[in-house]
Structure formats: C-alpha cells, structure tokens
Coordinates of C-alpha atoms in Angstrom, one line a residue:
X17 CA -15.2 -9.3 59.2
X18 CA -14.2 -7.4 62.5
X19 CA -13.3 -10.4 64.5
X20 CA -10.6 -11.2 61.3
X21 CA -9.4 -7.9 61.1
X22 CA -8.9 -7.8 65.1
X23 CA -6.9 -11.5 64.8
X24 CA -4.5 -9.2 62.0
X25 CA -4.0 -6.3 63.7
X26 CA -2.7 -8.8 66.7
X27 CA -0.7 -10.9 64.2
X28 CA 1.1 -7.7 63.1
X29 CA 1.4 -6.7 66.6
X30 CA 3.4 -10.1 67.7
X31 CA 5.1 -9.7 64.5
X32 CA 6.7 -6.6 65.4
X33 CA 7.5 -7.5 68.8
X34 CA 9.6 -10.6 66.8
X35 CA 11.0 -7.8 64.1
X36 CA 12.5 -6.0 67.6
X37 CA 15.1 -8.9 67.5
X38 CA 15.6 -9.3 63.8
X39 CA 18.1 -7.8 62.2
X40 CA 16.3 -4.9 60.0
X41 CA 19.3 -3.4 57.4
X42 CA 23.1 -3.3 57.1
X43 CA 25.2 -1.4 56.6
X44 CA 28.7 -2.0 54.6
X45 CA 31.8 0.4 55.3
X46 CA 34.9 0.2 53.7
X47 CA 38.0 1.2 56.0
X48 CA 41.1 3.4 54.4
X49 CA 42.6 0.2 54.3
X50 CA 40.7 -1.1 52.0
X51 CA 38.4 -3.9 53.9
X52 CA 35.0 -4.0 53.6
X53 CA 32.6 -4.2 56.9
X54 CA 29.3 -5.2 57.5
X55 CA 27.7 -4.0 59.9
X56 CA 23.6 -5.6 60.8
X57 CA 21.3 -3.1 62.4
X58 CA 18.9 -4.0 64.5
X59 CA 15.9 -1.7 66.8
X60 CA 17.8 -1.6 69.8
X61 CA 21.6 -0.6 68.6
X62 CA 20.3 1.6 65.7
X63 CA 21.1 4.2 67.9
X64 CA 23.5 4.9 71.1
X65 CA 22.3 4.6 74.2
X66 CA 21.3 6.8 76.1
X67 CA 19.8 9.0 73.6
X68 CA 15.9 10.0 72.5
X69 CA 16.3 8.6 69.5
X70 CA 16.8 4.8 70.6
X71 CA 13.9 5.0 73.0
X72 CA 11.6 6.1 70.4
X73 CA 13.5 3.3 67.8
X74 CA 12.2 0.2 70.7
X75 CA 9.0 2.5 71.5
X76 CA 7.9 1.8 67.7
X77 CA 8.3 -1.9 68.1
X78 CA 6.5 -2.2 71.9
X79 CA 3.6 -0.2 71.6
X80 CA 1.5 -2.5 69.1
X81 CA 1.6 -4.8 71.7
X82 CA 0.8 -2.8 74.7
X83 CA -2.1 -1.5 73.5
X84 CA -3.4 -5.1 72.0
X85 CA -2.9 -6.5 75.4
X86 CA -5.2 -3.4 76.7
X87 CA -7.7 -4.3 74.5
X88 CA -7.8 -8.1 75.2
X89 CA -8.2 -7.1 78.8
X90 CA -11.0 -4.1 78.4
X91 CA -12.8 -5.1 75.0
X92 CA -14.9 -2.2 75.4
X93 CA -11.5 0.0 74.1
X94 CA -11.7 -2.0 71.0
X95 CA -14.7 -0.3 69.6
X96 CA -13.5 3.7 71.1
X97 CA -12.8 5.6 68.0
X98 CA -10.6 7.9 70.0
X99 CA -8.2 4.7 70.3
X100 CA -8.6 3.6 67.0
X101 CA -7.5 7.2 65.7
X102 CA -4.4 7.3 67.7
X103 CA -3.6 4.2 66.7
X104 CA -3.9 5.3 63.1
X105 CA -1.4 7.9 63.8
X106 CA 0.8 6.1 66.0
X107 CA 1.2 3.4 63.4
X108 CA 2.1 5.8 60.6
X109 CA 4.6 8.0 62.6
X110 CA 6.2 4.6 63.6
X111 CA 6.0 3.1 59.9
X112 CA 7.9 7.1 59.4
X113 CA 10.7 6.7 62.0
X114 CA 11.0 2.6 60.8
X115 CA 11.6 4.2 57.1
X116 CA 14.2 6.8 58.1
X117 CA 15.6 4.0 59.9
X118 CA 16.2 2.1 56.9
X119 CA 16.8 5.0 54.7
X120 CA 20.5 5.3 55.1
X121 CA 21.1 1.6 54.5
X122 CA 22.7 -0.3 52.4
X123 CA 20.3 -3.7 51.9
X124 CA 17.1 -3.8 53.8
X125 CA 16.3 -7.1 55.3
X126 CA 14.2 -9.7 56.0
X127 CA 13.3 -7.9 59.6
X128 CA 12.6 -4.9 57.9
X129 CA 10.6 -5.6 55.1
X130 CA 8.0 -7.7 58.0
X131 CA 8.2 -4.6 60.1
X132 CA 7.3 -2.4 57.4
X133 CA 4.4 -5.2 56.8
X134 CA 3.3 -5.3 59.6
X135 CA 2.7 -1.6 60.5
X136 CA 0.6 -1.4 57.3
X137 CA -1.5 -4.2 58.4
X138 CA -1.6 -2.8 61.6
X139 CA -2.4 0.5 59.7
X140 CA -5.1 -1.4 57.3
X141 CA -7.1 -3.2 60.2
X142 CA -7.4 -0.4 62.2
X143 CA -8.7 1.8 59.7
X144 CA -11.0 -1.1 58.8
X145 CA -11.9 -1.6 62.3
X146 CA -12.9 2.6 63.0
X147 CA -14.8 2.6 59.7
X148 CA -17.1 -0.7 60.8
X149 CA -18.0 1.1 64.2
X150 CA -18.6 4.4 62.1
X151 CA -20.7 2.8 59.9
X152 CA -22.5 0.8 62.5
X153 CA -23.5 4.0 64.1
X154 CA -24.5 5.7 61.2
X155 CA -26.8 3.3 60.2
X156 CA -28.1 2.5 63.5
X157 CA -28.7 6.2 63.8
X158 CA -30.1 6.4 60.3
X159 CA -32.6 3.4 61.9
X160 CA -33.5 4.9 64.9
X161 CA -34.2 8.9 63.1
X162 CA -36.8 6.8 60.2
X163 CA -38.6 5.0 63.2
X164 CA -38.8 8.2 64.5
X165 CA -40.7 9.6 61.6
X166 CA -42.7 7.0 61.2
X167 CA -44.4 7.7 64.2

C-alpha cells in the first residue's frame, strides 16, 4: 500500500509540473466599446513580474517535484515524519494560493481543475504515507514493551 501511495504522490507531482504550462482559468473583459476579451491565465503570468506574488504562484507548481526528486535520491527522507508534515502543510497552503488564484475567474479550466487534483492527491498520499510510519511504530513499540513484560 505504501509503495502505491509513493507512485501517486509522484504522479501528482509530474502532474503539476505539467499544470505549470496549462492554462488554469480565464478571464473575460468587456471594453467600453463594447468587445468582449478573453484573457487565459496561466502560473507564470497570473501575476507581474517582478513581484512576490508570482514567485510564490510558480513556487506552488515546483516544489512537488523537488522534494520527490529528494526523496528518490535519499529514500531514508521518505519515511521522516518531519518531511511528511511539511509537506502536509505545504500542499494545503499551495492548494490555498492555487484557489485564490482561481477565485476571481471567470471559467476554471482543464489545468486548474488537475492542479487542484493533484494537490489533494498529493495531500491524500502523504497523509496516508505519515500515518503508515506512525502506525508502524506504534505497533512495533507496542511489540517490543509486551516482550518486555513477558520476561
């Protein structure tokens, strides 16, 4: 069960490195004219450069697959709780700044509903992840505190 929730939590990590080149909403304006624009928004002109706010709108999308790519490398990170907890957060302040993203749109599309996907898979399989090692040292403490008695 571990080794499929790891394969998701990459999945929805190359997923949003896709949805940083999809177009996520858009916007329609009408001019005083009278003509209607469209306008598509995507994660890296959802905001003016150079600002805070569209660093932190491409840092959502990259760091999913930065710490995956960690992991690969040192699989001993995969099983740190400390990790697996600021991932938890990470992925919900991201799936927060990805909704206030969309908020003010007009039709969200397909690149936002997969990024919005994605982070709750990322979100699910993490959470699944931290609560397997959790349990596994529960019980293995459980184990080790009945042989003790025993004795």
């Amino acid at each position: 069960m571990k080794q499929i929730l790891k394969y998701l939590k990459r999945l929805a990590a190359i997923a949003l490195l896709i949805c940083l080149f999809l177009p996520l909403s858009q916007c329609t304006t009408q001019t005083a004219y009278g003509d209607k624009q469209v306008h598509l928004k995507y994660a890296y002109n959802a905001y003016t450069w150079p600002s805070t706010d569209a660093v932190l709108a491409l840092f959502i999308f990259f760091w999913p697959a930065l710490l995956t790519a960690i992991v690969m490398f040192r699989p001993k990170l995969g099983n740190n709780i400390y990790l697996g907890f600021t991932e938890l957060v990470l992925s919900a302040g991201s799936a927060y700044v990805l909704i206030i993203m969309l908020l003010f749109s007009t039709q969200i599309l397909y690149g936002g509903y997969l990024a919005l996907t994605a982070f709750t898979v990322y979100f699910l399989s993490t959470l699944g992840i931290i609560l397997g090692v959790v349990w596994a040292k529960w019980v293995q403490r459980k184990h080790k505190m009945s042989s003790m008695t025993q004795v």
